[in-house]
JSON list of C-alpha atoms in Angstrom, two decimals:
[
{"chain": "A", "resi": 1, "resn": "PHE", "atom": "CA", "xyz": [13.81, 9.33, -12.91]},
{"chain": "A", "resi": 2, "resn": "LEU", "atom": "CA", "xyz": [12.70, 6.74, -16.00]},
{"chain": "A", "resi": 3, "resn": "GLY", "atom": "CA", "xyz": [14.24, 8.78, -18.92]},
{"chain": "A", "resi": 4, "resn": "ASP", "atom": "CA", "xyz": [11.82, 9.00, -21.83]},
{"chain": "A", "resi": 5, "resn": "PRO", "atom": "CA", "xyz": [8.39, 10.45, -21.01]},
{"chain": "A", "resi": 6, "resn": "VAL", "atom": "CA", "xyz": [6.52, 7.85, -22.76]},
{"chain": "A", "resi": 7, "resn": "TYR", "atom": "CA", "xyz": [8.11, 5.31, -20.06]},
{"chain": "A", "resi": 8, "resn": "ALA", "atom": "CA", "xyz": [7.54, 7.68, -17.19]},
{"chain": "A", "resi": 9, "resn": "LEU", "atom": "CA", "xyz": [3.81, 8.46, -18.16]},
{"chain": "A", "resi": 10, "resn": "GLY", "atom": "CA", "xyz": [3.20, 4.51, -19.02]},
{"chain": "A", "resi": 11, "resn": "VAL", "atom": "CA", "xyz": [4.55, 3.43, -15.61]},
{"chain": "A", "resi": 12, "resn": "HIS", "atom": "CA", "xyz": [3.33, 5.94, -13.58]},
{"chain": "A", "resi": 13, "resn": "LEU", "atom": "CA", "xyz": [-0.48, 5.82, -14.99]},
{"chain": "A", "resi": 14, "resn": "LEU", "atom": "CA", "xyz": [-0.41, 2.14, -15.14]},
{"chain": "A", "resi": 15, "resn": "GLY", "atom": "CA", "xyz": [1.03, 1.75, -11.57]},
{"chain": "A", "resi": 16, "resn": "LEU", "atom": "CA", "xyz": [-1.13, 4.38, -9.92]},
{"chain": "A", "resi": 17, "resn": "LEU", "atom": "CA", "xyz": [-4.59, 3.13, -11.54]},
{"chain": "A", "resi": 18, "resn": "ALA", "atom": "CA", "xyz": [-3.68, -0.43, -10.80]},
{"chain": "A", "resi": 19, "resn": "PHE", "atom": "CA", "xyz": [-2.91, 0.26, -7.12]},
{"chain": "A", "resi": 20, "resn": "ALA", "atom": "CA", "xyz": [-5.82, 2.50, -6.47]},
{"chain": "A", "resi": 21, "resn": "GLY", "atom": "CA", "xyz": [-8.11, -0.11, -8.07]},
{"chain": "A", "resi": 22, "resn": "ILE", "atom": "CA", "xyz": [-6.58, -2.54, -5.79]},
{"chain": "A", "resi": 23, "resn": "GLY", "atom": "CA", "xyz": [-7.14, -0.07, -2.81]},
{"chain": "A", "resi": 24, "resn": "SER", "atom": "CA", "xyz": [-10.53, 0.37, -4.05]},
{"chain": "A", "resi": 25, "resn": "ALA", "atom": "CA", "xyz": [-11.21, -3.27, -4.21]},
{"chain": "A", "resi": 26, "resn": "LEU", "atom": "CA", "xyz": [-9.64, -3.93, -0.67]},
{"chain": "A", "resi": 27, "resn": "SER", "atom": "CA", "xyz": [-11.61, -0.90, 0.58]},
{"chain": "A", "resi": 28, "resn": "ARG", "atom": "CA", "xyz": [-14.80, -2.97, 1.20]},
{"chain": "A", "resi": 29, "resn": "ARG", "atom": "CA", "xyz": [-12.98, -5.11, 3.75]},
{"chain": "A", "resi": 30, "resn": "LEU", "atom": "CA", "xyz": [-12.56, -1.97, 5.87]},
{"chain": "A", "resi": 31, "resn": "PRO", "atom": "CA", "xyz": [-14.79, -0.51, 8.15]},
{"chain": "A", "resi": 32, "resn": "SER", "atom": "CA", "xyz": [-15.95, 2.99, 7.12]},
{"chain": "A", "resi": 33, "resn": "GLU", "atom": "CA", "xyz": [-14.67, 4.17, 10.52]},
{"chain": "A", "resi": 34, "resn": "LYS", "atom": "CA", "xyz": [-11.23, 3.81, 9.29]},
{"chain": "A", "resi": 35, "resn": "ALA", "atom": "CA", "xyz": [-11.54, 6.20, 6.52]},
{"chain": "A", "resi": 36, "resn": "PRO", "atom": "CA", "xyz": [-9.91, 9.31, 8.76]},
{"chain": "A", "resi": 37, "resn": "ALA", "atom": "CA", "xyz": [-7.03, 6.75, 9.42]},
{"chain": "A", "resi": 38, "resn": "ILE", "atom": "CA", "xyz": [-6.42, 6.12, 5.64]},
{"chain": "A", "resi": 39, "resn": "CYS", "atom": "CA", "xyz": [-6.51, 9.64, 4.96]},
{"chain": "A", "resi": 40, "resn": "LEU", "atom": "CA", "xyz": [-3.84, 10.36, 7.85]},
{"chain": "A", "resi": 41, "resn": "LEU", "atom": "CA", "xyz": [-1.69, 7.54, 6.29]},
{"chain": "A", "resi": 42, "resn": "ILE", "atom": "CA", "xyz": [-1.81, 8.92, 2.93]},
{"chain": "A", "resi": 43, "resn": "ALA", "atom": "CA", "xyz": [-1.08, 12.49, 4.17]},
{"chain": "A", "resi": 44, "resn": "LEU", "atom": "CA", "xyz": [1.97, 11.02, 6.30]},
{"chain": "A", "resi": 45, "resn": "LEU", "atom": "CA", "xyz": [3.32, 9.20, 2.96]},
{"chain": "A", "resi": 46, "resn": "ALA", "atom": "CA", "xyz": [2.89, 12.51, 1.24]},
{"chain": "A", "resi": 47, "resn": "VAL", "atom": "CA", "xyz": [4.90, 14.39, 3.65]},
{"chain": "A", "resi": 48, "resn": "VAL", "atom": "CA", "xyz": [7.67, 11.76, 3.75]},
{"chain": "A", "resi": 49, "resn": "ALA", "atom": "CA", "xyz": [7.76, 11.72, -0.11]},
{"chain": "A", "resi": 50, "resn": "GLY", "atom": "CA", "xyz": [7.98, 15.52, 0.00]},
{"chain": "A", "resi": 51, "resn": "PHE", "atom": "CA", "xyz": [11.02, 15.68, 1.79]},
{"chain": "A", "resi": 52, "resn": "GLY", "atom": "CA", "xyz": [12.45, 12.18, 0.92]},
{"chain": "A", "resi": 53, "resn": "LEU", "atom": "CA", "xyz": [11.83, 11.41, -2.72]},
{"chain": "A", "resi": 54, "resn": "LEU", "atom": "CA", "xyz": [13.93, 13.67, -4.20]},
{"chain": "A", "resi": 55, "resn": "SER", "atom": "CA", "xyz": [16.98, 12.40, -2.49]},
{"chain": "A", "resi": 56, "resn": "LEU", "atom": "CA", "xyz": [15.86, 8.88, -3.23]},
{"chain": "A", "resi": 57, "resn": "ILE", "atom": "CA", "xyz": [15.49, 9.83, -7.07]},
{"chain": "A", "resi": 58, "resn": "HIS", "atom": "CA", "xyz": [18.97, 11.55, -7.24]},
{"chain": "A", "resi": 59, "resn": "GLY", "atom": "CA", "xyz": [20.46, 8.33, -5.41]},
{"chain": "A", "resi": 60, "resn": "LEU", "atom": "CA", "xyz": [19.11, 6.00, -7.86]},
{"chain": "A", "resi": 61, "resn": "ILE", "atom": "CA", "xyz": [19.00, 8.10, -10.90]},
{"chain": "A", "resi": 62, "resn": "SER", "atom": "CA", "xyz": [22.13, 5.84, -12.32]},
{"chain": "A", "resi": 63, "resn": "ALA", "atom": "CA", "xyz": [20.41, 2.55, -11.37]},
{"chain": "A", "resi": 64, "resn": "PRO", "atom": "CA", "xyz": [19.71, 0.16, -13.97]},
{"chain": "A", "resi": 65, "resn": "PHE", "atom": "CA", "xyz": [16.20, 0.99, -15.80]},
{"chain": "A", "resi": 66, "resn": "TRP", "atom": "CA", "xyz": [14.60, -2.13, -14.25]},
{"chain": "A", "resi": 67, "resn": "VAL", "atom": "CA", "xyz": [15.62, -0.87, -10.90]},
{"chain": "A", "resi": 68, "resn": "ARG", "atom": "CA", "xyz": [14.02, 2.39, -11.32]},
{"chain": "A", "resi": 69, "resn": "ILE", "atom": "CA", "xyz": [11.05, 0.96, -12.53]},
{"chain": "A", "resi": 70, "resn": "ALA", "atom": "CA", "xyz": [10.76, -1.09, -9.71]},
{"chain": "A", "resi": 71, "resn": "VAL", "atom": "CA", "xyz": [11.48, 1.61, -7.09]},
{"chain": "A", "resi": 72, "resn": "THR", "atom": "CA", "xyz": [8.49, 3.67, -9.04]},
{"chain": "A", "resi": 73, "resn": "LEU", "atom": "CA", "xyz": [6.21, 0.67, -8.65]},
{"chain": "A", "resi": 74, "resn": "SER", "atom": "CA", "xyz": [6.97, 0.21, -5.00]},
{"chain": "A", "resi": 75, "resn": "TYR", "atom": "CA", "xyz": [6.46, 3.93, -4.46]},
{"chain": "A", "resi": 76, "resn": "LEU", "atom": "CA", "xyz": [3.05, 4.05, -6.11]},
{"chain": "A", "resi": 77, "resn": "GLY", "atom": "CA", "xyz": [2.01, 0.95, -4.54]},
{"chain": "A", "resi": 78, "resn": "LEU", "atom": "CA", "xyz": [2.88, 2.09, -1.17]},
{"chain": "A", "resi": 79, "resn": "ILE", "atom": "CA", "xyz": [0.81, 5.19, -1.82]},
{"chain": "A", "resi": 80, "resn": "GLY", "atom": "CA", "xyz": [-1.64, 4.20, -4.36]},
{"chain": "A", "resi": 81, "resn": "ILE", "atom": "CA", "xyz": [-3.31, 1.44, -2.49]},
{"chain": "A", "resi": 82, "resn": "PRO", "atom": "CA", "xyz": [-4.40, 3.60, 0.46]},
{"chain": "A", "resi": 83, "resn": "MET", "atom": "CA", "xyz": [-5.47, 6.58, -2.30]},
{"chain": "A", "resi": 84, "resn": "GLY", "atom": "CA", "xyz": [-7.95, 4.23, -3.91]},
{"chain": "A", "resi": 85, "resn": "MET", "atom": "CA", "xyz": [-9.80, 3.56, -0.44]},
{"chain": "A", "resi": 86, "resn": "PRO", "atom": "CA", "xyz": [-11.36, 6.88, 0.38]},
{"chain": "A", "resi": 87, "resn": "MET", "atom": "CA", "xyz": [-13.14, 7.71, -2.81]},
{"chain": "A", "resi": 88, "resn": "ALA", "atom": "CA", "xyz": [-14.35, 4.12, -2.87]},
{"chain": "A", "resi": 89, "resn": "GLN", "atom": "CA", "xyz": [-15.86, 4.31, 0.91]},
{"chain": "A", "resi": 90, "resn": "GLY", "atom": "CA", "xyz": [-17.34, 7.70, 0.24]},
{"chain": "A", "resi": 91, "resn": "ILE", "atom": "CA", "xyz": [-19.52, 6.43, -2.83]},
{"chain": "A", "resi": 92, "resn": "ARG", "atom": "CA", "xyz": [-20.46, 3.39, -1.16]},
{"chain": "A", "resi": 93, "resn": "GLN", "atom": "CA", "xyz": [-21.75, 5.36, 2.00]},
{"chain": "A", "resi": 94, "resn": "ILE", "atom": "CA", "xyz": [-23.35, 8.11, -0.55]},
{"chain": "A", "resi": 95, "resn": "GLY", "atom": "CA", "xyz": [-25.17, 5.42, -2.42]},
{"chain": "A", "resi": 96, "resn": "GLU", "atom": "CA", "xyz": [-26.48, 3.74, 0.83]},
{"chain": "A", "resi": 97, "resn": "GLN", "atom": "CA", "xyz": [-27.81, 7.20, 1.73]},
{"chain": "A", "resi": 98, "resn": "GLU", "atom": "CA", "xyz": [-28.37, 9.31, -1.23]},
{"chain": "A", "resi": 99, "resn": "ARG", "atom": "CA", "xyz": [-28.23, 7.42, -4.56]},
{"chain": "A", "resi": 100, "resn": "PRO", "atom": "CA", "xyz": [-28.65, 10.65, -6.89]},
{"chain": "A", "resi": 101, "resn": "MET", "atom": "CA", "xyz": [-25.70, 12.07, -5.38]},
{"chain": "A", "resi": 102, "resn": "VAL", "atom": "CA", "xyz": [-23.16, 9.44, -6.66]},
{"chain": "A", "resi": 103, "resn": "ALA", "atom": "CA", "xyz": [-23.08, 11.25, -9.82]},
{"chain": "A", "resi": 104, "resn": "TRP", "atom": "CA", "xyz": [-22.34, 14.46, -8.31]},
{"chain": "A", "resi": 105, "resn": "ALA", "atom": "CA", "xyz": [-19.46, 12.85, -6.48]},
{"chain": "A", "resi": 106, "resn": "TRP", "atom": "CA", "xyz": [-17.81, 11.60, -9.52]},
{"chain": "A", "resi": 107, "resn": "ALA", "atom": "CA", "xyz": [-18.44, 14.91, -11.27]},
{"chain": "A", "resi": 108, "resn": "CYS", "atom": "CA", "xyz": [-16.57, 16.62, -8.14]},
{"chain": "A", "resi": 109, "resn": "ASN", "atom": "CA", "xyz": [-13.76, 13.93, -8.25]},
{"chain": "A", "resi": 110, "resn": "GLY", "atom": "CA", "xyz": [-13.28, 14.52, -11.96]},
{"chain": "A", "resi": 111, "resn": "ALA", "atom": "CA", "xyz": [-13.01, 18.32, -11.95]},
{"chain": "A", "resi": 112, "resn": "ALA", "atom": "CA", "xyz": [-10.81, 18.30, -8.90]},
{"chain": "A", "resi": 113, "resn": "ALA", "atom": "CA", "xyz": [-8.53, 15.70, -10.50]},
{"chain": "A", "resi": 114, "resn": "VAL", "atom": "CA", "xyz": [-8.42, 18.12, -13.60]},
{"chain": "A", "resi": 115, "resn": "VAL", "atom": "CA", "xyz": [-7.95, 21.54, -11.56]},
{"chain": "A", "resi": 116, "resn": "GLY", "atom": "CA", "xyz": [-5.59, 19.89, -9.24]},
{"chain": "A", "resi": 117, "resn": "THR", "atom": "CA", "xyz": [-3.13, 18.59, -11.85]},
{"chain": "A", "resi": 118, "resn": "ASN", "atom": "CA", "xyz": [-3.04, 21.91, -13.47]},
{"chain": "A", "resi": 119, "resn": "VAL", "atom": "CA", "xyz": [-2.62, 23.91, -10.24]},
{"chain": "A", "resi": 120, "resn": "CYS", "atom": "CA", "xyz": [0.07, 21.12, -9.05]},
{"chain": "A", "resi": 121, "resn": "MET", "atom": "CA", "xyz": [2.17, 21.90, -12.33]},
{"chain": "A", "resi": 122, "resn": "ILE", "atom": "CA", "xyz": [2.21, 25.59, -11.69]},
{"chain": "A", "resi": 123, "resn": "ILE", "atom": "CA", "xyz": [2.97, 25.07, -8.14]},
{"chain": "A", "resi": 124, "resn": "MET", "atom": "CA", "xyz": [5.93, 22.52, -8.88]},
{"chain": "A", "resi": 125, "resn": "VAL", "atom": "CA", "xyz": [7.40, 24.77, -11.86]},
{"chain": "A", "resi": 126, "resn": "TYR", "atom": "CA", "xyz": [7.51, 28.05, -9.38]},
{"chain": "A", "resi": 127, "resn": "TYR", "atom": "CA", "xyz": [8.37, 26.53, -6.13]},
{"chain": "A", "resi": 128, "resn": "GLY", "atom": "CA", "xyz": [9.30, 22.53, -6.58]},
{"chain": "A", "resi": 129, "resn": "MET", "atom": "CA", "xyz": [8.02, 19.41, -5.65]},
{"chain": "A", "resi": 130, "resn": "THR", "atom": "CA", "xyz": [7.72, 19.38, -1.88]},
{"chain": "A", "resi": 131, "resn": "PRO", "atom": "CA", "xyz": [5.18, 22.00, -1.63]},
{"chain": "A", "resi": 132, "resn": "VAL", "atom": "CA", "xyz": [3.09, 19.87, -3.96]},
{"chain": "A", "resi": 133, "resn": "PHE", "atom": "CA", "xyz": [3.26, 17.19, -1.58]},
{"chain": "A", "resi": 134, "resn": "LEU", "atom": "CA", "xyz": [2.52, 19.26, 1.31]},
{"chain": "A", "resi": 135, "resn": "ILE", "atom": "CA", "xyz": [-0.48, 20.64, -0.19]},
{"chain": "A", "resi": 136, "resn": "GLY", "atom": "CA", "xyz": [-1.78, 17.05, -1.01]},
{"chain": "A", "resi": 137, "resn": "ALA", "atom": "CA", "xyz": [-1.01, 16.14, 2.57]},
{"chain": "A", "resi": 138, "resn": "ALA", "atom": "CA", "xyz": [-3.09, 18.86, 3.76]},
{"chain": "A", "resi": 139, "resn": "CYS", "atom": "CA", "xyz": [-5.72, 18.23, 1.68]},
{"chain": "A", "resi": 140, "resn": "TYR", "atom": "CA", "xyz": [-6.00, 14.33, 2.86]},
{"chain": "A", "resi": 141, "resn": "LEU", "atom": "CA", "xyz": [-5.86, 15.79, 6.36]},
{"chain": "A", "resi": 142, "resn": "LEU", "atom": "CA", "xyz": [-8.79, 18.02, 5.94]},
{"chain": "A", "resi": 143, "resn": "ALA", "atom": "CA", "xyz": [-10.61, 14.85, 4.05]},
{"chain": "A", "resi": 144, "resn": "GLY", "atom": "CA", "xyz": [-9.95, 12.83, 7.05]},
{"chain": "A", "resi": 145, "resn": "ALA", "atom": "CA", "xyz": [-11.01, 15.60, 9.36]},
{"chain": "A", "resi": 146, "resn": "LEU", "atom": "CA", "xyz": [-14.37, 16.16, 7.54]},
{"chain": "A", "resi": 147, "resn": "ARG", "atom": "CA", "xyz": [-14.98, 12.56, 7.57]},
{"chain": "A", "resi": 148, "resn": "MET", "atom": "CA", "xyz": [-14.42, 12.35, 11.33]},
{"chain": "A", "resi": 149, "resn": "ARG", "atom": "CA", "xyz": [-17.18, 14.77, 11.87]},
{"chain": "A", "resi": 150, "resn": "GLN", "atom": "CA", "xyz": [-19.50, 12.48, 10.24]}
]
């Protein structure tokens, strides 16, 4: 969609990290009881992306480069801000209860990111983009359900 892989990687990494960072900062203003709702919102956005993002990409593939960057950053902002919230809220809650577990939470997050990225690439190659978004949505629904149990 963005052409050269260097542009794609740069825009996606910068956008997702920046917007997730904004979400992390904003999470301080939300009560922790909102975490399941945030997970549900992320899951819904992932489902919408799974069924609608590809047609949007095909429709805008011939748009000017700056429009494609703006669309990419808009979507990343829409999903990245809420994606930055659950981890920050979880770390804050763990830190208040069991400080030594914070390191384990970061370790689990890092391991899941590495393994999840590779598994998503394999699934995407064999089955396409939609199943990857649906699996991501299921993971956030599970996280929200587990958070509700606390």
